PDB file of C-alpha atoms in Angstrom:
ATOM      1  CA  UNK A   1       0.000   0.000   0.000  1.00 73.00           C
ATOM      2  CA  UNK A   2       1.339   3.675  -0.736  1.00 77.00           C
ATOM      3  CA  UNK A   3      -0.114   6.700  -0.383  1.00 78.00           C
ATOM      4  CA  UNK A   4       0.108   8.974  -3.289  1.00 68.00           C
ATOM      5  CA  UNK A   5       1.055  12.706  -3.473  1.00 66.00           C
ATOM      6  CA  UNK A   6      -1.151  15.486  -5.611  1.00 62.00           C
ATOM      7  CA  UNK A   7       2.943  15.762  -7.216  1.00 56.00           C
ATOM      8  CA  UNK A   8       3.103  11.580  -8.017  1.00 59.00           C
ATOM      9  CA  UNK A   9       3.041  10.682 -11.183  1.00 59.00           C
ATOM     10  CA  UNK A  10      -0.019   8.262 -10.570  1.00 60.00           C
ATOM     11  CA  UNK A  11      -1.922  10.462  -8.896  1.00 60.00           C
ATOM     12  CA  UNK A  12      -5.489  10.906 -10.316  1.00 61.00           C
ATOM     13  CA  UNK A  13      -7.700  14.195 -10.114  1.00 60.00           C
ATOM     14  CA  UNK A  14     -10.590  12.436  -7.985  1.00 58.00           C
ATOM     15  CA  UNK A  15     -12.780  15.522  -7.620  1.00 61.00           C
ATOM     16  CA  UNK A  16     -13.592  15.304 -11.242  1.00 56.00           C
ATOM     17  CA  UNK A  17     -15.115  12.163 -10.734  1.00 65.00           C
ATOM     18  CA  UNK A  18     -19.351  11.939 -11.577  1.00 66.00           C
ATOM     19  CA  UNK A  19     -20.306  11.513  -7.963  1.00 70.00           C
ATOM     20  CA  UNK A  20     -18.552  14.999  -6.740  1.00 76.00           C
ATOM     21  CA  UNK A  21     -20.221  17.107  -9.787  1.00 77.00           C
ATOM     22  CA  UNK A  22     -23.048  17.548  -7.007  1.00 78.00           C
ATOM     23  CA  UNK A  23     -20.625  19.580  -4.924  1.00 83.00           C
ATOM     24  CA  UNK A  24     -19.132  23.125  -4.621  1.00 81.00           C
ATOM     25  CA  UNK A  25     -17.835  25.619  -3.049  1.00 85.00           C
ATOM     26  CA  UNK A  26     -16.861  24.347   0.832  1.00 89.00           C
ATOM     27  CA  UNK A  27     -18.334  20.781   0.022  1.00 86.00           C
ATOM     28  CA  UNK A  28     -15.336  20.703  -2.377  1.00 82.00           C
ATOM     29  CA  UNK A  29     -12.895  21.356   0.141  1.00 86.00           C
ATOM     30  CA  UNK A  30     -14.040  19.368   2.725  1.00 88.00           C
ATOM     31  CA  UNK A  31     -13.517  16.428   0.721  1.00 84.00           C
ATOM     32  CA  UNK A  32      -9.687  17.674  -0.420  1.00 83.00           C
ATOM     33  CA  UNK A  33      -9.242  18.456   3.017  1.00 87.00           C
ATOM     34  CA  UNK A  34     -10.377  14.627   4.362  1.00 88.00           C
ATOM     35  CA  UNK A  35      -9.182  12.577   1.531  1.00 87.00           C
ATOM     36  CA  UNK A  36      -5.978  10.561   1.390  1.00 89.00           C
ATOM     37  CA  UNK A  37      -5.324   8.982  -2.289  1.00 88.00           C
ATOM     38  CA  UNK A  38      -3.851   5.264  -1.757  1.00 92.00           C
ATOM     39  CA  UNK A  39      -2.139   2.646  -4.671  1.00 93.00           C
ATOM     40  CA  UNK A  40      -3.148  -0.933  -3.182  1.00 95.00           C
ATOM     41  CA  UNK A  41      -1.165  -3.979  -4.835  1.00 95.00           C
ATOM     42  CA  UNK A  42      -2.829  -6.900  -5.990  1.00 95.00           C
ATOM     43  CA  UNK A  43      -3.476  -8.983  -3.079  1.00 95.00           C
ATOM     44  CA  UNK A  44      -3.958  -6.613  -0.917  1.00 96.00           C
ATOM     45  CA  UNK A  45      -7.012  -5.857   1.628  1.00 95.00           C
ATOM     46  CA  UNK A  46      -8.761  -2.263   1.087  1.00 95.00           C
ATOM     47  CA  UNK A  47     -11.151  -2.693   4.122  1.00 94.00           C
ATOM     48  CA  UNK A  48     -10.918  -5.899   6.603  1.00 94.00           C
ATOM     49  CA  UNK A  49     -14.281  -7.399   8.072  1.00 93.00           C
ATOM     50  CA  UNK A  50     -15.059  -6.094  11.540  1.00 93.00           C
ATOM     51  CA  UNK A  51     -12.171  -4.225  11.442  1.00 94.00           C
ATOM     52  CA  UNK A  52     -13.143  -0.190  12.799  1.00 93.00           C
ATOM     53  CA  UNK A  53     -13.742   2.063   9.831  1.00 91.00           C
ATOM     54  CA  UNK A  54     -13.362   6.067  10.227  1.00 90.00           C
ATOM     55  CA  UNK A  55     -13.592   6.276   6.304  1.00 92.00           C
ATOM     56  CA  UNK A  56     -15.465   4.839   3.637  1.00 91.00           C
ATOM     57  CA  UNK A  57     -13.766   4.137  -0.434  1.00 93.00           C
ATOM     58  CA  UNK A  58     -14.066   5.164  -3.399  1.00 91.00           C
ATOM     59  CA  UNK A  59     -12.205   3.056  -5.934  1.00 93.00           C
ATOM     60  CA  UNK A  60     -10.804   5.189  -8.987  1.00 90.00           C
ATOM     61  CA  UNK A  61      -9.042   2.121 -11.143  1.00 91.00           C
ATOM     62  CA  UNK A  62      -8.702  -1.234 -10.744  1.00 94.00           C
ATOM     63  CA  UNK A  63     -10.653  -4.351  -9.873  1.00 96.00           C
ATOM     64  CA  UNK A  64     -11.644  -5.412  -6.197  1.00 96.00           C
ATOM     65  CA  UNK A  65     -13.045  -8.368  -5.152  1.00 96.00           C
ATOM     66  CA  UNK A  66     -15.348  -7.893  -2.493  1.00 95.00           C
ATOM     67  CA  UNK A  67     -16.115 -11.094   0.580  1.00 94.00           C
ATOM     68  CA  UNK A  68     -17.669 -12.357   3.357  1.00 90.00           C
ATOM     69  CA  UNK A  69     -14.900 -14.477   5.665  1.00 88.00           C
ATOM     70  CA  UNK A  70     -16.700 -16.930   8.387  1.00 85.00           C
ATOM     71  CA  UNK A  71     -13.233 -18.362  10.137  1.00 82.00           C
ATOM     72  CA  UNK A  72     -11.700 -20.190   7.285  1.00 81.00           C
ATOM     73  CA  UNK A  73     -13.942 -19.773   4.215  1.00 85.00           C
ATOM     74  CA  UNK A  74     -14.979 -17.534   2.461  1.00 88.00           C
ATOM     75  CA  UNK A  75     -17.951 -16.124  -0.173  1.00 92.00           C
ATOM     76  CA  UNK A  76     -16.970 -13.862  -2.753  1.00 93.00           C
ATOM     77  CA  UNK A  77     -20.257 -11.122  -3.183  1.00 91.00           C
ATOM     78  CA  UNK A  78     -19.341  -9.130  -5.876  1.00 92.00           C
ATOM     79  CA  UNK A  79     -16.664  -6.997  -7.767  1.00 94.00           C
ATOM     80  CA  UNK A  80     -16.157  -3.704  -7.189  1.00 93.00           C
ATOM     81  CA  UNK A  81     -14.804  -1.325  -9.887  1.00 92.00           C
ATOM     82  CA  UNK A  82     -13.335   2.362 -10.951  1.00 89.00           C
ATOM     83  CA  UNK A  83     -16.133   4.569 -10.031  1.00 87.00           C
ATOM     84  CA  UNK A  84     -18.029   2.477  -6.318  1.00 90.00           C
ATOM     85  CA  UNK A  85     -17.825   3.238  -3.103  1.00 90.00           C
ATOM     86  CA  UNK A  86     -17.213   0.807  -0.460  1.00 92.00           C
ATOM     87  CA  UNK A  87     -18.037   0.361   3.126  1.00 90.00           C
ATOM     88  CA  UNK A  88     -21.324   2.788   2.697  1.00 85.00           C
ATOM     89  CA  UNK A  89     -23.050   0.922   5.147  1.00 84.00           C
ATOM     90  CA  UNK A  90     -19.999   2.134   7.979  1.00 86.00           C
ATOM     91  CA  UNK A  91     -21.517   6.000   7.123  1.00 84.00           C
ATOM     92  CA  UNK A  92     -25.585   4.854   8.208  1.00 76.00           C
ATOM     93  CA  UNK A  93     -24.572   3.527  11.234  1.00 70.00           C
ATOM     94  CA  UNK A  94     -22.312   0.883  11.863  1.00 76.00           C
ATOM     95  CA  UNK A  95     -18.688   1.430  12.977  1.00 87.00           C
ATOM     96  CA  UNK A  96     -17.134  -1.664  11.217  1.00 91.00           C
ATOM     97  CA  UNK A  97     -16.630  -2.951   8.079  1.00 92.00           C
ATOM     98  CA  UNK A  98     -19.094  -5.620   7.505  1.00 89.00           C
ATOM     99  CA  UNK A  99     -17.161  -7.295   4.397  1.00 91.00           C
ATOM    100  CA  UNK A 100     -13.072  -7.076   2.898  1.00 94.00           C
ATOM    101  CA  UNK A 101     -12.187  -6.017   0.025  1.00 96.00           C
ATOM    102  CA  UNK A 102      -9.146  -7.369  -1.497  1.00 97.00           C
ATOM    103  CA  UNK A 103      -7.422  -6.032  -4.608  1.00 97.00           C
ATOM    104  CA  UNK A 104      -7.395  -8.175  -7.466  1.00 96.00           C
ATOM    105  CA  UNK A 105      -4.631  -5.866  -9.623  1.00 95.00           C
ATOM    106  CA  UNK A 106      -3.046  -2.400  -8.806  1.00 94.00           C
ATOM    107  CA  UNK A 107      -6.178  -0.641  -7.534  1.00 95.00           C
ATOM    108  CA  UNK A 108      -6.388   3.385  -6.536  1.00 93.00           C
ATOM    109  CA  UNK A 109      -8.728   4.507  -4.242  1.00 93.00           C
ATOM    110  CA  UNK A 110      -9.948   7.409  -2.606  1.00 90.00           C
ATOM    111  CA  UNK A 111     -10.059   7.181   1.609  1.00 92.00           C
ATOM    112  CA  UNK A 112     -12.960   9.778   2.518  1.00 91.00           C
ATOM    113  CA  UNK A 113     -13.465  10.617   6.239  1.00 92.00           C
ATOM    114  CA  UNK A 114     -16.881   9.335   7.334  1.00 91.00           C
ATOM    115  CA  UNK A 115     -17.298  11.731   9.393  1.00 90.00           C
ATOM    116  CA  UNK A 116     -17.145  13.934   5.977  1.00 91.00           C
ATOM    117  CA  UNK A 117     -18.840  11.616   4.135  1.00 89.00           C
ATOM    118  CA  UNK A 118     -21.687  11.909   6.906  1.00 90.00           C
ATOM    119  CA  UNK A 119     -21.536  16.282   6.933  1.00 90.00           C
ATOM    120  CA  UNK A 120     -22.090  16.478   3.313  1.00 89.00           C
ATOM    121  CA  UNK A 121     -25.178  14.330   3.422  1.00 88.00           C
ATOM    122  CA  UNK A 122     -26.722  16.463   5.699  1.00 89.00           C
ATOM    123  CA  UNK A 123     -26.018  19.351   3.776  1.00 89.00           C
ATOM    124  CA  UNK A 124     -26.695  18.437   0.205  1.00 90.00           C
ATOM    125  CA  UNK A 125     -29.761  16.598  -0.590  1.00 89.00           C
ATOM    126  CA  UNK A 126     -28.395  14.889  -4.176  1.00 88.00           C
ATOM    127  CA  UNK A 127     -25.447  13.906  -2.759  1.00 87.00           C
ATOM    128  CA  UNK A 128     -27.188  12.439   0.139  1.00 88.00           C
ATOM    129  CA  UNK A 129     -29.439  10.925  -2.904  1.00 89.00           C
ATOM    130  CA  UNK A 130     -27.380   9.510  -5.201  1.00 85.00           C
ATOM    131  CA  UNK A 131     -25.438   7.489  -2.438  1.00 84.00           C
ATOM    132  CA  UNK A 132     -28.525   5.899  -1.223  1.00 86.00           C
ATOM    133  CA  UNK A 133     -29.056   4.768  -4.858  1.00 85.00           C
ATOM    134  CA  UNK A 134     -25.953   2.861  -4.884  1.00 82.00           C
ATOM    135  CA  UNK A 135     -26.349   1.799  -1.059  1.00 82.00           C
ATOM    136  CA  UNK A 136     -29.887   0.617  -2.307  1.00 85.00           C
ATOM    137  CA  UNK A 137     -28.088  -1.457  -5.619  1.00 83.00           C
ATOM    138  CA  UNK A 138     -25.357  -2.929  -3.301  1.00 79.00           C
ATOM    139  CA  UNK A 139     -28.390  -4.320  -0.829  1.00 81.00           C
ATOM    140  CA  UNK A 140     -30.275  -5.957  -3.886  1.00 82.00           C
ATOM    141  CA  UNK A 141     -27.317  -7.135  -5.373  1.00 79.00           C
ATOM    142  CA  UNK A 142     -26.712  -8.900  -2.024  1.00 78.00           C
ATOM    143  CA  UNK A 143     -30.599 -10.368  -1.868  1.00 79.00           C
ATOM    144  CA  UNK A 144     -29.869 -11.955  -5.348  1.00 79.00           C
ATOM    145  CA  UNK A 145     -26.496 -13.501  -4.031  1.00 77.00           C
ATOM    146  CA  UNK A 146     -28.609 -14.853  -1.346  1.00 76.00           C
ATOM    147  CA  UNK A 147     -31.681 -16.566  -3.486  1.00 76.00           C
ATOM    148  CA  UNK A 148     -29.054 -17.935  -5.720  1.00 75.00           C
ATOM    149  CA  UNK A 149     -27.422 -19.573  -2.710  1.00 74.00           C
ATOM    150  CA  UNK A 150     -30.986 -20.439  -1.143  1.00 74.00           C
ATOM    151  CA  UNK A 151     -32.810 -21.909  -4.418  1.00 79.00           C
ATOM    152  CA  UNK A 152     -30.034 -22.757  -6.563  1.00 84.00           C
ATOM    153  CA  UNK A 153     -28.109 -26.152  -6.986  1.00 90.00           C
ATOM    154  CA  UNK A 154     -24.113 -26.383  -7.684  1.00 91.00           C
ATOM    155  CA  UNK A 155     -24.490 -26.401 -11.623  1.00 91.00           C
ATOM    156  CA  UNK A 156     -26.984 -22.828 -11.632  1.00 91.00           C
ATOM    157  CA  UNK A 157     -24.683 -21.235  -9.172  1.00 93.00           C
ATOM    158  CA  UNK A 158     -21.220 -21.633 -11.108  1.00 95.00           C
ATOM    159  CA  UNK A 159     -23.328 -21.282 -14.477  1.00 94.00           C
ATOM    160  CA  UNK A 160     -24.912 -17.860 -12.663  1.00 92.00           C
ATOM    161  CA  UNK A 161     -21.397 -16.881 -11.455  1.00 94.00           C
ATOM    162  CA  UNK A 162     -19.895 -17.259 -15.442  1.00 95.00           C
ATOM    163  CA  UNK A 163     -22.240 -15.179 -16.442  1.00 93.00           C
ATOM    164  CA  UNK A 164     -21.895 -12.778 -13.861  1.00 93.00           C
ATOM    165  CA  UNK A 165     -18.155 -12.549 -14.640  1.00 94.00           C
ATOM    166  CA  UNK A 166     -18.446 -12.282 -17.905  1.00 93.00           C
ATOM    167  CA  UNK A 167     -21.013  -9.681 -18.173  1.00 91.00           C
ATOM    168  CA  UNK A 168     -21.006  -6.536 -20.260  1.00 87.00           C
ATOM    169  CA  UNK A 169     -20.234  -4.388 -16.863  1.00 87.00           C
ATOM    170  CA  UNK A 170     -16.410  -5.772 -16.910  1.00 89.00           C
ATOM    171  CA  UNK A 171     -16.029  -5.923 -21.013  1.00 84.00           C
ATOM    172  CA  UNK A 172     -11.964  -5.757 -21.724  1.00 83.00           C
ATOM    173  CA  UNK A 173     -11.042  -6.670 -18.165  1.00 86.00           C
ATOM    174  CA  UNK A 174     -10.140 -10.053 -18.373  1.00 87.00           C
ATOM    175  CA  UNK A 175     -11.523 -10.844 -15.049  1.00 95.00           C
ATOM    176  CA  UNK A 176     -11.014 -14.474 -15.356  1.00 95.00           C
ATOM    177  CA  UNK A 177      -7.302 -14.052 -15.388  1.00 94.00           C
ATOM    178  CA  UNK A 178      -7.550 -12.099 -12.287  1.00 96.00           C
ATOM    179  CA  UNK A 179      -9.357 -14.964 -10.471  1.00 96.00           C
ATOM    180  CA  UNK A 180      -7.919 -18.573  -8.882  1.00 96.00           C
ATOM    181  CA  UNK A 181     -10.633 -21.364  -9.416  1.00 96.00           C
ATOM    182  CA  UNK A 182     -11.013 -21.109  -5.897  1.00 96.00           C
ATOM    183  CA  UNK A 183     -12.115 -18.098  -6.145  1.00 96.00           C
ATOM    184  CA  UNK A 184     -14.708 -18.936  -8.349  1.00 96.00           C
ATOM    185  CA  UNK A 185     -15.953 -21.568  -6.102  1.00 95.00           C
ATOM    186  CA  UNK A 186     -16.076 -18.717  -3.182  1.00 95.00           C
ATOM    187  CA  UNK A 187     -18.684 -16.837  -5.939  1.00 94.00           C
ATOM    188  CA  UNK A 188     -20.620 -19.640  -6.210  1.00 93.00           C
ATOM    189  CA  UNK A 189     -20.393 -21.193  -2.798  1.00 91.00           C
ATOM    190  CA  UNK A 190     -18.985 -24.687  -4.194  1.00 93.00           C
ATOM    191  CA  UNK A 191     -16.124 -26.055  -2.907  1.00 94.00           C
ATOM    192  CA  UNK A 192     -12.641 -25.773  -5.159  1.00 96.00           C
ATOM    193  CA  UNK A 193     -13.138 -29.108  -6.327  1.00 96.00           C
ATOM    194  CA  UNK A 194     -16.834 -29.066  -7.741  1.00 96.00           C
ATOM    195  CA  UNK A 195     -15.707 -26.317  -9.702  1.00 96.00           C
ATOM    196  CA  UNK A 196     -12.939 -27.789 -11.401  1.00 96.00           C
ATOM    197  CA  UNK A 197     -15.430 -30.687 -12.500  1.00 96.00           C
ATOM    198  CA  UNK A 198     -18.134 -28.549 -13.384  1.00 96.00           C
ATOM    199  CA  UNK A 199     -15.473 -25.978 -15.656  1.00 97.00           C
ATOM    200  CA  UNK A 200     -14.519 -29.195 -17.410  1.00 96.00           C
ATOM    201  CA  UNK A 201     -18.373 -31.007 -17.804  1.00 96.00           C
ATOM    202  CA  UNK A 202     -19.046 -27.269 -19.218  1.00 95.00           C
ATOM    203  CA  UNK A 203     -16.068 -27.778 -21.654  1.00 96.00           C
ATOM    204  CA  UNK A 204     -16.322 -30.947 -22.714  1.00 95.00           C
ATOM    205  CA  UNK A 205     -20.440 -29.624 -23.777  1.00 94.00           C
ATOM    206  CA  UNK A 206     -18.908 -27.023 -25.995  1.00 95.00           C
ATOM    207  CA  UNK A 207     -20.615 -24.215 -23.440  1.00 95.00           C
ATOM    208  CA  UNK A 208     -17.038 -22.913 -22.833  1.00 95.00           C
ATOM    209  CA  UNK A 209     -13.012 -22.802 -23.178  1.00 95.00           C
ATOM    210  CA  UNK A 210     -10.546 -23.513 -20.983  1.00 95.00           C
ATOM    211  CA  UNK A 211      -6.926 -21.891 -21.400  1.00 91.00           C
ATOM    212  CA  UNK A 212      -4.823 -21.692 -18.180  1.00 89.00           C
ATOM    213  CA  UNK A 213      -6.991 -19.680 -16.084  1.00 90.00           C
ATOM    214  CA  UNK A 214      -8.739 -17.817 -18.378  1.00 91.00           C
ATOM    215  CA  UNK A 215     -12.864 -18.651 -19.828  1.00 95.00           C
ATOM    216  CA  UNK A 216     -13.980 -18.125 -22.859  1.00 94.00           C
ATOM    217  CA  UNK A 217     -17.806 -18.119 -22.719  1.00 94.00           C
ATOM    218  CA  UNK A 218     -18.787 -20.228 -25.901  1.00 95.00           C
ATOM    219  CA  UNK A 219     -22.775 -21.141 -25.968  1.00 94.00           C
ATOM    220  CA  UNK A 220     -24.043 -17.846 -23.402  1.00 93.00           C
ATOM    221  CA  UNK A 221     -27.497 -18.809 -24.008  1.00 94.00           C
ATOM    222  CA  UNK A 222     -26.804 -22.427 -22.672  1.00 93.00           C
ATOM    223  CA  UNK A 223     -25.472 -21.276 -19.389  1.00 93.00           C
ATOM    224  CA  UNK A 224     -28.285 -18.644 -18.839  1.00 92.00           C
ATOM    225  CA  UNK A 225     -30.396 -21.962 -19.632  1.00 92.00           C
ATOM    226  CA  UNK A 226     -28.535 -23.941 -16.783  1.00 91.00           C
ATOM    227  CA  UNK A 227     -28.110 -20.616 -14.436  1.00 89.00           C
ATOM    228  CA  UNK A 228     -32.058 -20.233 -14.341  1.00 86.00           C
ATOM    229  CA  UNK A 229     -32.878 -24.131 -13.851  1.00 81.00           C
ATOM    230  CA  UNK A 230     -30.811 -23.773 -10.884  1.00 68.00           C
TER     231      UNK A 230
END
């Protein structure tokens, strides 16, 4: 991890980001003034699990992979690209981070104060809207994650997770590269192994192609097929 300096070379001009276009003036300077710019290498943890939080993210490049941890295992809930916040739920009430977020590639982020975070949506009504819009998304995203683990046998949830992976939202990412089978198992709550069997059932029915660790989705309309059967 390494902080980076308005005079770095990889520093990025965050305040020209979408979200801040609904502040000015002070608002603008109370976020300069309570920001800290970080470059997180792959590998590494953004926010820990009931760790204390005094700041929320905002990720400005790179992937993040973002998890639930119950002792030893784990369930991957989502990705987390240039552009999200993370850890909203620390700046409605809770203290502690109630997920980690691990970097899946060189990731920059933006480390708000909450306690700035919490001023400026008191003060500015479309600020304070627009973050419960993506607070809202994460939560349903989350309710999905949990009907597909409820209703959903081992073939629907890897099939679910391909597609999920490979969806339009990370086009030219590569994401598959990024990620271990094991991780792919923690997306679809499988265990290493079924995955491995299921990847190669999947490839020996033309659906997909194996190469190393990356996927090439062959037959999309097959796994959407076996993703909604459960």
């Amino acid at each position: 991890m390494k902080t980076i300096q308005e005079d770095d070379n990889n520093f990025i001009c965050d305040i020209a980001a979408p979200c801040f276009h609904l502040l000015a003036g002070d608002e603008l300077t109370l976020v300069r003034e309570s920001k800290t710019q970080v470059l997180f290498h792959k590998g590494e943890n953004l926010s820990k699990q009931g760790t204390f939080a005094s700041y929320i993210l905002f990720v400005m490049k790179g992937l993040v992979k973002v998890q639930l941890q119950e002792g030893d295992k784990s369930f991957n809930l989502r990705l987390a690209g240039a552009g999200e916040f993370l850890g909203l739920s620390t700046v409605f009430g809770k203290n502690t981070f109630n997920y980690s977020a691990t970097a899946l590639n060189e990731t920059q982020a933006m480390l708000v104060e909450k306690s700035a975070i919490e001023e400026l949506l008191k003060s500015n009504g479309h600020f304070a809207y627009n973050l419960m819009r993506r607070y809202v998304a994460h939560n349903d995203e989350l309710y999905q994650t949990l009907r597909k683990l409820m209703y959903k046998q081992m073939n629907g949830r890897l099939a679910g997770t391909l597609l999920y992976l490979s969806s339009a939202e990370f086009a030219g990412q590569d994401v598959f590269s990024l990620l271990s089978r094991k991780d792919l198992g923690e997306f679809a709550g499988i265990s290493t192994e079924s995955t491995v069997k299921l990847l190669k059932a999947y490839e020996r029915d033309g659906i997909l192609k194996l190469n190393d660790k990356h996927i090439e989705i062959q037959q999309a309309e097959l796994l959407r097929e076996l993703a909604e059967k459960g």
